[in-house]
Amino acid sequence: MVFSSLQFIFIFMPIFFGIYYAVPGKFRNVILLIGSLCFYAVGTLASPEHFVVFILSMVIDYAVGISMEKFTRRKKLILWLGIVFHILCLGFFKYFTFIRSEILNLLPNAAIGVNLRILLPIGISFYTFQGISYIVDVYRGSVKAEKSLLRFCVYLSMFEQLIAGPIVTYAQIREDLPSRKITKATVSEGFGTFVFGMGLKVLLANPIGKLWTDVNTIGFESISTPLAWMGIAAFSFQIFFDFFGYSLMAIGLGKMLGFTLPINFDFPYLSRSMTEFWRRWHITLGNWFREYVYIPLGGNRKGTLLTIRNLFIVWLLTGIWHGAGYSFILWGAILFLLIVLEKYVYGQALDRIPWLGHLYMLILIPLTWAVFAIDNLGQLGIFFTRLFPFFGQGPWSVFRYDYLKYWHLYYPFFIVGIFFITKLPYRILQKIKNKWIIWIIRIAILGFCTYFMHRGMNDPFLYFRF
């Protein structure tokens, strides 16, 4: 079940929130836990073992937190047992198939789980990081272990952020876990945020993403240079509005539940450097790597060489976290190289000359997303010869006119996409004080989204596969 589906909007939400608001406040955690587990269970019907892994993760993290406070002399060992459990689970489900295929390429006769079919549990990358953050924070003493199993399970299983974030630390919501104040104003604001995020996903990300699908269907060998750039620009818009839309929907649902979830995006496409971009994109993931990897390794406190080493580890892990494959490793390595160059070579120039920084990012954003999007290195090489034909195809690729057909189909979405990556539409919405106008906008967005979802014009969120 996904947020942008008729089942979620017209079946799950009315039933769940109807019960959630009707019961006394002391029972809302019970309803939230049951609803969240039902929500997750629907997504694991084909692989019930994934549901078992999720339940086991919650129980183990709860026990690890309690045990570290009870057995203080062994709390480091207990911490590492908890971390190793998470790493083994994530490693098995996310990377076993890739590692097995690589071994079989080297040793064709090796019988390593040949008949074993491994599917990635939905949300495992996100709830794994939340679980690790919790037990590390308890180990550090920055939070007390949660004594209530109910409240802890609510923290890890809240359906609004379970599948694709934001990555929420226990410290960020611990005060709201025992009880929460829910008002008409927060419910209305939350619903509006949810609907707006759904509009970005259904009405913008999905349609413009079809162009990237078309380019892949045609084949990179057969497209012109203009169509290649249009295609990767479309993917750049798609992945932003897809994930930004999901994050807004999660934040909106959080408000409706009485929680304040952290923001995950801060207009990243307005950045003037890759360093700034990754402070604004998937903010909770960046914060997680900073707090639980980069700073523990020493951050930038131990000299240039160790700082570069720490950055390399962080960006290698960032690439690997997003997926199993050489393309993700390459993507992480490219980001590491760019950020190091900005830090030590030309970053100050980008800060001093804003237009140069924006031009720099206008080129780098689609190029880095191309590495991210194309998981076959051979196909990636072909695609780059289309982007830069003078290094492979020659000038004929520039003067072909296949892009005209697609430009006529998709240019409205590019125009709207450019508008919505800026702050202007959000400032306009904030200035509208008339509640009736706000509700008319919400109902219109919901109506159009419902129509397109009814027509089957909907796709799963991209980050569900990470």
PDB file of C-alpha atoms in Angstrom, residues 71-322:
ATOM      1  CA  PHE A  71      24.465  -4.202  32.223  1.00  0.00           C
ATOM      2  CA  THR A  72      26.636  -1.095  31.979  1.00  0.00           C
ATOM      3  CA  ARG A  73      29.932  -2.977  32.035  1.00  0.00           C
ATOM      4  CA  ARG A  74      28.977  -4.847  28.882  1.00  0.00           C
ATOM      5  CA  LYS A  75      27.058  -2.139  27.105  1.00  0.00           C
ATOM      6  CA  LYS A  76      29.659  -1.745  24.336  1.00  0.00           C
ATOM      7  CA  LEU A  77      29.411  -5.452  23.533  1.00  0.00           C
ATOM      8  CA  ILE A  78      25.605  -5.252  23.624  1.00  0.00           C
ATOM      9  CA  LEU A  79      25.687  -2.216  21.338  1.00  0.00           C
ATOM     10  CA  TRP A  80      27.829  -4.001  18.767  1.00  0.00           C
ATOM     11  CA  LEU A  81      25.606  -7.072  18.880  1.00  0.00           C
ATOM     12  CA  GLY A  82      22.662  -4.833  17.998  1.00  0.00           C
ATOM     13  CA  ILE A  83      24.559  -3.065  15.211  1.00  0.00           C
ATOM     14  CA  VAL A  84      25.847  -6.349  13.763  1.00  0.00           C
ATOM     15  CA  PHE A  85      22.307  -7.747  13.730  1.00  0.00           C
ATOM     16  CA  HIS A  86      21.122  -4.786  11.653  1.00  0.00           C
ATOM     17  CA  ILE A  87      24.102  -4.911   9.307  1.00  0.00           C
ATOM     18  CA  LEU A  88      23.665  -8.637   8.724  1.00  0.00           C
ATOM     19  CA  CYS A  89      19.944  -8.253   7.987  1.00  0.00           C
ATOM     20  CA  LEU A  90      20.465  -5.315   5.655  1.00  0.00           C
ATOM     21  CA  GLY A  91      23.462  -6.953   4.021  1.00  0.00           C
ATOM     22  CA  PHE A  92      21.677 -10.240   3.413  1.00  0.00           C
ATOM     23  CA  PHE A  93      18.490  -8.840   1.933  1.00  0.00           C
ATOM     24  CA  LYS A  94      20.026  -5.944   0.033  1.00  0.00           C
ATOM     25  CA  TYR A  95      23.393  -7.211  -1.170  1.00  0.00           C
ATOM     26  CA  PHE A  96      23.353 -11.022  -1.182  1.00  0.00           C
ATOM     27  CA  THR A  97      21.971 -11.283  -4.721  1.00  0.00           C
ATOM     28  CA  PHE A  98      24.585  -8.864  -6.076  1.00  0.00           C
ATOM     29  CA  ILE A  99      27.477 -10.573  -4.265  1.00  0.00           C
ATOM     30  CA  ARG A 100      26.251 -14.004  -5.382  1.00  0.00           C
ATOM     31  CA  SER A 101      26.087 -12.906  -9.026  1.00  0.00           C
ATOM     32  CA  GLU A 102      29.610 -11.512  -8.871  1.00  0.00           C
ATOM     33  CA  ILE A 103      30.961 -14.726  -7.362  1.00  0.00           C
ATOM     34  CA  LEU A 104      29.186 -16.792 -10.006  1.00  0.00           C
ATOM     35  CA  ASN A 105      30.740 -14.599 -12.698  1.00  0.00           C
ATOM     36  CA  LEU A 106      34.167 -15.459 -11.321  1.00  0.00           C
ATOM     37  CA  LEU A 107      33.358 -19.063 -10.376  1.00  0.00           C
ATOM     38  CA  PRO A 108      30.589 -20.326 -12.695  1.00  0.00           C
ATOM     39  CA  ASN A 109      30.519 -23.732 -11.027  1.00  0.00           C
ATOM     40  CA  ALA A 110      30.050 -22.392  -7.522  1.00  0.00           C
ATOM     41  CA  ALA A 111      26.689 -23.348  -6.000  1.00  0.00           C
ATOM     42  CA  ILE A 112      25.995 -20.331  -3.789  1.00  0.00           C
ATOM     43  CA  GLY A 113      22.280 -20.049  -3.166  1.00  0.00           C
ATOM     44  CA  VAL A 114      21.549 -20.572  -6.858  1.00  0.00           C
ATOM     45  CA  ASN A 115      17.874 -21.271  -6.203  1.00  0.00           C
ATOM     46  CA  LEU A 116      17.556 -18.727  -3.399  1.00  0.00           C
ATOM     47  CA  ARG A 117      15.382 -15.753  -4.394  1.00  0.00           C
ATOM     48  CA  ILE A 118      15.958 -12.740  -2.160  1.00  0.00           C
ATOM     49  CA  LEU A 119      13.503  -9.854  -2.196  1.00  0.00           C
ATOM     50  CA  LEU A 120      14.263  -6.553  -0.481  1.00  0.00           C
ATOM     51  CA  PRO A 121      11.915  -5.906   2.478  1.00  0.00           C
ATOM     52  CA  ILE A 122      10.187  -2.555   2.051  1.00  0.00           C
ATOM     53  CA  GLY A 123      11.558   0.120   4.341  1.00  0.00           C
ATOM     54  CA  ILE A 124      14.462  -1.962   5.683  1.00  0.00           C
ATOM     55  CA  SER A 125      17.066   0.684   4.830  1.00  0.00           C
ATOM     56  CA  PHE A 126      15.086   3.272   6.796  1.00  0.00           C
ATOM     57  CA  TYR A 127      14.023   1.337   9.881  1.00  0.00           C
ATOM     58  CA  THR A 128      17.532  -0.141  10.118  1.00  0.00           C
ATOM     59  CA  PHE A 129      19.026   3.342  10.386  1.00  0.00           C
ATOM     60  CA  GLN A 130      16.399   4.400  12.930  1.00  0.00           C
ATOM     61  CA  GLY A 131      17.123   1.332  15.024  1.00  0.00           C
ATOM     62  CA  ILE A 132      20.886   1.916  14.937  1.00  0.00           C
ATOM     63  CA  SER A 133      20.466   5.604  15.809  1.00  0.00           C
ATOM     64  CA  TYR A 134      18.373   4.653  18.839  1.00  0.00           C
ATOM     65  CA  ILE A 135      20.757   2.102  20.328  1.00  0.00           C
ATOM     66  CA  VAL A 136      23.781   4.354  19.661  1.00  0.00           C
ATOM     67  CA  ASP A 137      22.048   7.289  21.372  1.00  0.00           C
ATOM     68  CA  VAL A 138      21.233   5.097  24.379  1.00  0.00           C
ATOM     69  CA  TYR A 139      24.869   3.939  24.477  1.00  0.00           C
ATOM     70  CA  ARG A 140      26.087   7.551  24.378  1.00  0.00           C
ATOM     71  CA  GLY A 141      23.658   8.518  27.129  1.00  0.00           C
ATOM     72  CA  SER A 142      22.024  11.208  25.016  1.00  0.00           C
ATOM     73  CA  VAL A 143      18.645   9.496  25.534  1.00  0.00           C
ATOM     74  CA  LYS A 144      17.301   7.109  28.128  1.00  0.00           C
ATOM     75  CA  ALA A 145      16.204   3.675  26.999  1.00  0.00           C
ATOM     76  CA  GLU A 146      12.463   3.560  26.377  1.00  0.00           C
ATOM     77  CA  LYS A 147      10.921   1.362  29.072  1.00  0.00           C
ATOM     78  CA  SER A 148       7.542   1.006  27.357  1.00  0.00           C
ATOM     79  CA  LEU A 149       7.586  -1.613  24.621  1.00  0.00           C
ATOM     80  CA  LEU A 150       4.406  -0.081  23.211  1.00  0.00           C
ATOM     81  CA  ARG A 151       5.896   3.408  22.853  1.00  0.00           C
ATOM     82  CA  PHE A 152       9.117   2.037  21.403  1.00  0.00           C
ATOM     83  CA  CYS A 153       7.298  -0.016  18.793  1.00  0.00           C
ATOM     84  CA  VAL A 154       5.234   3.037  17.898  1.00  0.00           C
ATOM     85  CA  TYR A 155       8.456   5.001  17.358  1.00  0.00           C
ATOM     86  CA  LEU A 156       9.927   2.432  14.953  1.00  0.00           C
ATOM     87  CA  SER A 157       6.725   1.450  13.155  1.00  0.00           C
ATOM     88  CA  MET A 158       4.841   4.714  12.547  1.00  0.00           C
ATOM     89  CA  PHE A 159       3.392   4.133   9.092  1.00  0.00           C
ATOM     90  CA  GLU A 160       3.814   7.698   7.896  1.00  0.00           C
ATOM     91  CA  GLN A 161       7.616   7.424   7.820  1.00  0.00           C
ATOM     92  CA  LEU A 162       8.220   3.672   7.950  1.00  0.00           C
ATOM     93  CA  ILE A 163       8.647   2.956   4.243  1.00  0.00           C
ATOM     94  CA  ALA A 164      10.817   5.800   2.959  1.00  0.00           C
ATOM     95  CA  GLY A 165      11.540   8.173   5.799  1.00  0.00           C
ATOM     96  CA  PRO A 166      12.187  10.837   6.863  1.00  0.00           C
ATOM     97  CA  ILE A 167      14.688   9.076   9.132  1.00  0.00           C
ATOM     98  CA  VAL A 168      13.480  10.092  12.585  1.00  0.00           C
ATOM     99  CA  THR A 169      15.633   9.758  15.697  1.00  0.00           C
ATOM    100  CA  TYR A 170      14.059   8.812  18.997  1.00  0.00           C
ATOM    101  CA  ALA A 171      15.132  12.118  20.545  1.00  0.00           C
ATOM    102  CA  GLN A 172      13.105  14.056  17.962  1.00  0.00           C
ATOM    103  CA  ILE A 173       9.753  12.574  18.989  1.00  0.00           C
ATOM    104  CA  ARG A 174      10.225  11.096  22.471  1.00  0.00           C
ATOM    105  CA  GLU A 175       8.241  13.908  24.144  1.00  0.00           C
ATOM    106  CA  ASP A 176       5.279  13.240  21.853  1.00  0.00           C
ATOM    107  CA  LEU A 177       5.237   9.476  22.359  1.00  0.00           C
ATOM    108  CA  PRO A 178       3.424   9.352  25.746  1.00  0.00           C
ATOM    109  CA  SER A 179       0.688  11.795  24.657  1.00  0.00           C
ATOM    110  CA  ARG A 180       0.067  14.331  21.918  1.00  0.00           C
ATOM    111  CA  LYS A 181      -2.094  17.382  21.513  1.00  0.00           C
ATOM    112  CA  ILE A 182      -4.173  17.234  18.356  1.00  0.00           C
ATOM    113  CA  THR A 183      -6.149  20.272  17.239  1.00  0.00           C
ATOM    114  CA  LYS A 184      -8.327  21.086  14.243  1.00  0.00           C
ATOM    115  CA  ALA A 185      -5.641  23.497  13.060  1.00  0.00           C
ATOM    116  CA  THR A 186      -2.855  20.877  13.066  1.00  0.00           C
ATOM    117  CA  VAL A 187      -5.107  18.280  11.415  1.00  0.00           C
ATOM    118  CA  SER A 188      -6.091  20.769   8.713  1.00  0.00           C
ATOM    119  CA  GLU A 189      -2.479  21.825   8.160  1.00  0.00           C
ATOM    120  CA  GLY A 190      -1.355  18.216   8.055  1.00  0.00           C
ATOM    121  CA  PHE A 191      -4.038  17.235   5.566  1.00  0.00           C
ATOM    122  CA  GLY A 192      -3.110  20.181   3.351  1.00  0.00           C
ATOM    123  CA  THR A 193       0.570  19.212   3.417  1.00  0.00           C
ATOM    124  CA  PHE A 194      -0.369  15.622   2.584  1.00  0.00           C
ATOM    125  CA  VAL A 195      -2.526  16.669  -0.383  1.00  0.00           C
ATOM    126  CA  PHE A 196       0.108  19.060  -1.727  1.00  0.00           C
ATOM    127  CA  GLY A 197       2.773  16.340  -1.541  1.00  0.00           C
ATOM    128  CA  MET A 198       0.449  13.938  -3.326  1.00  0.00           C
ATOM    129  CA  GLY A 199      -0.058  16.526  -6.061  1.00  0.00           C
ATOM    130  CA  LEU A 200       3.699  16.800  -6.611  1.00  0.00           C
ATOM    131  CA  LYS A 201       3.925  13.024  -6.860  1.00  0.00           C
ATOM    132  CA  VAL A 202       0.864  12.183  -8.973  1.00  0.00           C
ATOM    133  CA  LEU A 203       0.473  15.306 -11.113  1.00  0.00           C
ATOM    134  CA  LEU A 204       4.129  16.160 -11.721  1.00  0.00           C
ATOM    135  CA  ALA A 205       6.641  13.417 -10.856  1.00  0.00           C
ATOM    136  CA  ASN A 206       4.713  10.605 -12.532  1.00  0.00           C
ATOM    137  CA  PRO A 207       3.936  12.366 -15.851  1.00  0.00           C
ATOM    138  CA  ILE A 208       7.386  13.878 -16.370  1.00  0.00           C
ATOM    139  CA  GLY A 209       8.982  10.581 -15.373  1.00  0.00           C
ATOM    140  CA  LYS A 210       7.301   8.947 -18.370  1.00  0.00           C
ATOM    141  CA  LEU A 211       9.787  10.736 -20.629  1.00  0.00           C
ATOM    142  CA  TRP A 212      12.695   8.958 -18.926  1.00  0.00           C
ATOM    143  CA  THR A 213      10.779   5.698 -19.351  1.00  0.00           C
ATOM    144  CA  ASP A 214      10.322   6.491 -23.054  1.00  0.00           C
ATOM    145  CA  VAL A 215      14.047   7.167 -23.476  1.00  0.00           C
ATOM    146  CA  ASN A 216      14.895   3.833 -21.861  1.00  0.00           C
ATOM    147  CA  THR A 217      12.345   2.069 -24.049  1.00  0.00           C
ATOM    148  CA  ILE A 218      13.793   3.553 -27.234  1.00  0.00           C
ATOM    149  CA  GLY A 219      17.300   2.544 -26.175  1.00  0.00           C
ATOM    150  CA  PHE A 220      20.256   4.827 -25.566  1.00  0.00           C
ATOM    151  CA  GLU A 221      21.849   3.721 -28.844  1.00  0.00           C
ATOM    152  CA  SER A 222      18.996   5.269 -30.817  1.00  0.00           C
ATOM    153  CA  ILE A 223      18.450   8.673 -29.203  1.00  0.00           C
ATOM    154  CA  SER A 224      19.839  12.076 -30.127  1.00  0.00           C
ATOM    155  CA  THR A 225      21.818  14.373 -27.874  1.00  0.00           C
ATOM    156  CA  PRO A 226      18.875  16.764 -27.220  1.00  0.00           C
ATOM    157  CA  LEU A 227      16.610  13.831 -26.309  1.00  0.00           C
ATOM    158  CA  ALA A 228      19.282  12.403 -23.998  1.00  0.00           C
ATOM    159  CA  TRP A 229      19.505  15.703 -22.113  1.00  0.00           C
ATOM    160  CA  MET A 230      15.720  16.012 -22.020  1.00  0.00           C
ATOM    161  CA  GLY A 231      15.457  12.480 -20.671  1.00  0.00           C
ATOM    162  CA  ILE A 232      17.907  12.915 -17.817  1.00  0.00           C
ATOM    163  CA  ALA A 233      16.417  16.329 -17.005  1.00  0.00           C
ATOM    164  CA  ALA A 234      13.040  14.584 -16.748  1.00  0.00           C
ATOM    165  CA  PHE A 235      14.492  12.003 -14.365  1.00  0.00           C
ATOM    166  CA  SER A 236      16.036  14.816 -12.296  1.00  0.00           C
ATOM    167  CA  PHE A 237      12.592  16.383 -11.900  1.00  0.00           C
ATOM    168  CA  GLN A 238      10.948  13.019 -11.311  1.00  0.00           C
ATOM    169  CA  ILE A 239      13.206  11.865  -8.482  1.00  0.00           C
ATOM    170  CA  PHE A 240      12.947  15.230  -6.739  1.00  0.00           C
ATOM    171  CA  PHE A 241       9.170  15.616  -6.894  1.00  0.00           C
ATOM    172  CA  ASP A 242       8.692  11.900  -6.189  1.00  0.00           C
ATOM    173  CA  PHE A 243      10.738  11.912  -2.987  1.00  0.00           C
ATOM    174  CA  PHE A 244       9.866  15.481  -1.969  1.00  0.00           C
ATOM    175  CA  GLY A 245       6.201  14.652  -2.490  1.00  0.00           C
ATOM    176  CA  TYR A 246       6.496  11.515  -0.350  1.00  0.00           C
ATOM    177  CA  SER A 247       8.296  13.432   2.405  1.00  0.00           C
ATOM    178  CA  LEU A 248       5.590  16.104   2.453  1.00  0.00           C
ATOM    179  CA  MET A 249       2.917  13.411   2.627  1.00  0.00           C
ATOM    180  CA  ALA A 250       4.748  11.784   5.557  1.00  0.00           C
ATOM    181  CA  ILE A 251       5.136  15.110   7.363  1.00  0.00           C
ATOM    182  CA  GLY A 252       1.467  15.896   6.761  1.00  0.00           C
ATOM    183  CA  LEU A 253       0.344  12.540   8.123  1.00  0.00           C
ATOM    184  CA  GLY A 254       2.655  13.088  11.095  1.00  0.00           C
ATOM    185  CA  LYS A 255       0.891  16.376  11.896  1.00  0.00           C
ATOM    186  CA  MET A 256      -2.477  14.641  11.638  1.00  0.00           C
ATOM    187  CA  LEU A 257      -1.187  12.097  14.168  1.00  0.00           C
ATOM    188  CA  GLY A 258       0.202  14.771  16.494  1.00  0.00           C
ATOM    189  CA  PHE A 259       3.909  14.421  15.614  1.00  0.00           C
ATOM    190  CA  THR A 260       6.303  16.951  14.094  1.00  0.00           C
ATOM    191  CA  LEU A 261       8.594  15.112  11.686  1.00  0.00           C
ATOM    192  CA  PRO A 262      11.833  16.709  10.445  1.00  0.00           C
ATOM    193  CA  ILE A 263      11.928  18.306   7.010  1.00  0.00           C
ATOM    194  CA  ASN A 264      13.775  16.307   4.359  1.00  0.00           C
ATOM    195  CA  PHE A 265      14.243  18.839   1.551  1.00  0.00           C
ATOM    196  CA  ASP A 266      15.189  22.520   1.432  1.00  0.00           C
ATOM    197  CA  PHE A 267      15.022  23.545  -2.248  1.00  0.00           C
ATOM    198  CA  PRO A 268      18.111  21.507  -3.216  1.00  0.00           C
ATOM    199  CA  TYR A 269      18.001  22.447  -6.913  1.00  0.00           C
ATOM    200  CA  LEU A 270      18.725  26.055  -5.963  1.00  0.00           C
ATOM    201  CA  SER A 271      22.109  25.026  -4.556  1.00  0.00           C
ATOM    202  CA  ARG A 272      25.380  26.510  -5.818  1.00  0.00           C
ATOM    203  CA  SER A 273      27.596  23.527  -4.993  1.00  0.00           C
ATOM    204  CA  MET A 274      27.303  19.790  -4.546  1.00  0.00           C
ATOM    205  CA  THR A 275      28.176  20.247  -0.876  1.00  0.00           C
ATOM    206  CA  GLU A 276      25.234  22.597  -0.427  1.00  0.00           C
ATOM    207  CA  PHE A 277      23.019  20.293  -2.481  1.00  0.00           C
ATOM    208  CA  TRP A 278      23.575  17.396  -0.098  1.00  0.00           C
ATOM    209  CA  ARG A 279      22.835  19.594   2.884  1.00  0.00           C
ATOM    210  CA  ARG A 280      19.455  20.315   1.299  1.00  0.00           C
ATOM    211  CA  TRP A 281      18.625  16.914  -0.259  1.00  0.00           C
ATOM    212  CA  HIS A 282      17.432  14.013   1.918  1.00  0.00           C
ATOM    213  CA  ILE A 283      18.443  16.031   4.974  1.00  0.00           C
ATOM    214  CA  THR A 284      17.688  13.299   7.508  1.00  0.00           C
ATOM    215  CA  LEU A 285      19.956  10.814   5.720  1.00  0.00           C
ATOM    216  CA  GLY A 286      22.786  13.344   5.592  1.00  0.00           C
ATOM    217  CA  ASN A 287      22.302  14.104   9.288  1.00  0.00           C
ATOM    218  CA  TRP A 288      22.404  10.385  10.071  1.00  0.00           C
ATOM    219  CA  PHE A 289      25.709   9.842   8.300  1.00  0.00           C
ATOM    220  CA  ARG A 290      27.179  12.933   9.928  1.00  0.00           C
ATOM    221  CA  GLU A 291      26.104  12.002  13.461  1.00  0.00           C
ATOM    222  CA  TYR A 292      26.732   8.250  13.355  1.00  0.00           C
ATOM    223  CA  VAL A 293      29.612   7.854  10.875  1.00  0.00           C
ATOM    224  CA  TYR A 294      31.472  11.060  10.012  1.00  0.00           C
ATOM    225  CA  ILE A 295      31.792  12.584  13.501  1.00  0.00           C
ATOM    226  CA  PRO A 296      32.623   9.259  15.242  1.00  0.00           C
ATOM    227  CA  LEU A 297      35.396   8.749  12.673  1.00  0.00           C
ATOM    228  CA  GLY A 298      36.851  12.110  13.661  1.00  0.00           C
ATOM    229  CA  GLY A 299      35.072  14.426  11.246  1.00  0.00           C
ATOM    230  CA  ASN A 300      37.391  17.224  10.166  1.00  0.00           C
ATOM    231  CA  ARG A 301      39.206  17.452  13.507  1.00  0.00           C
ATOM    232  CA  LYS A 302      42.267  15.324  12.690  1.00  0.00           C
ATOM    233  CA  GLY A 303      43.813  16.962   9.671  1.00  0.00           C
ATOM    234  CA  THR A 304      43.268  17.020   5.937  1.00  0.00           C
ATOM    235  CA  LEU A 305      44.165  13.431   5.087  1.00  0.00           C
ATOM    236  CA  LEU A 306      41.896  11.911   7.726  1.00  0.00           C
ATOM    237  CA  THR A 307      39.106  14.311   6.794  1.00  0.00           C
ATOM    238  CA  ILE A 308      39.347  13.114   3.185  1.00  0.00           C
ATOM    239  CA  ARG A 309      39.364   9.505   4.405  1.00  0.00           C
ATOM    240  CA  ASN A 310      36.255  10.140   6.500  1.00  0.00           C
ATOM    241  CA  LEU A 311      34.472  11.804   3.595  1.00  0.00           C
ATOM    242  CA  PHE A 312      35.374   8.858   1.367  1.00  0.00           C
ATOM    243  CA  ILE A 313      33.896   6.376   3.859  1.00  0.00           C
ATOM    244  CA  VAL A 314      30.705   8.411   4.226  1.00  0.00           C
ATOM    245  CA  TRP A 315      30.123   8.753   0.487  1.00  0.00           C
ATOM    246  CA  LEU A 316      31.031   5.146  -0.231  1.00  0.00           C
ATOM    247  CA  LEU A 317      28.458   4.080   2.370  1.00  0.00           C
ATOM    248  CA  THR A 318      25.955   6.568   0.956  1.00  0.00           C
ATOM    249  CA  GLY A 319      26.294   4.971  -2.459  1.00  0.00           C
ATOM    250  CA  ILE A 320      26.067   1.447  -1.080  1.00  0.00           C
ATOM    251  CA  TRP A 321      23.056   2.358   1.095  1.00  0.00           C
ATOM    252  CA  HIS A 322      21.117   3.391  -2.001  1.00  0.00           C
TER     253      HIS A 322
END
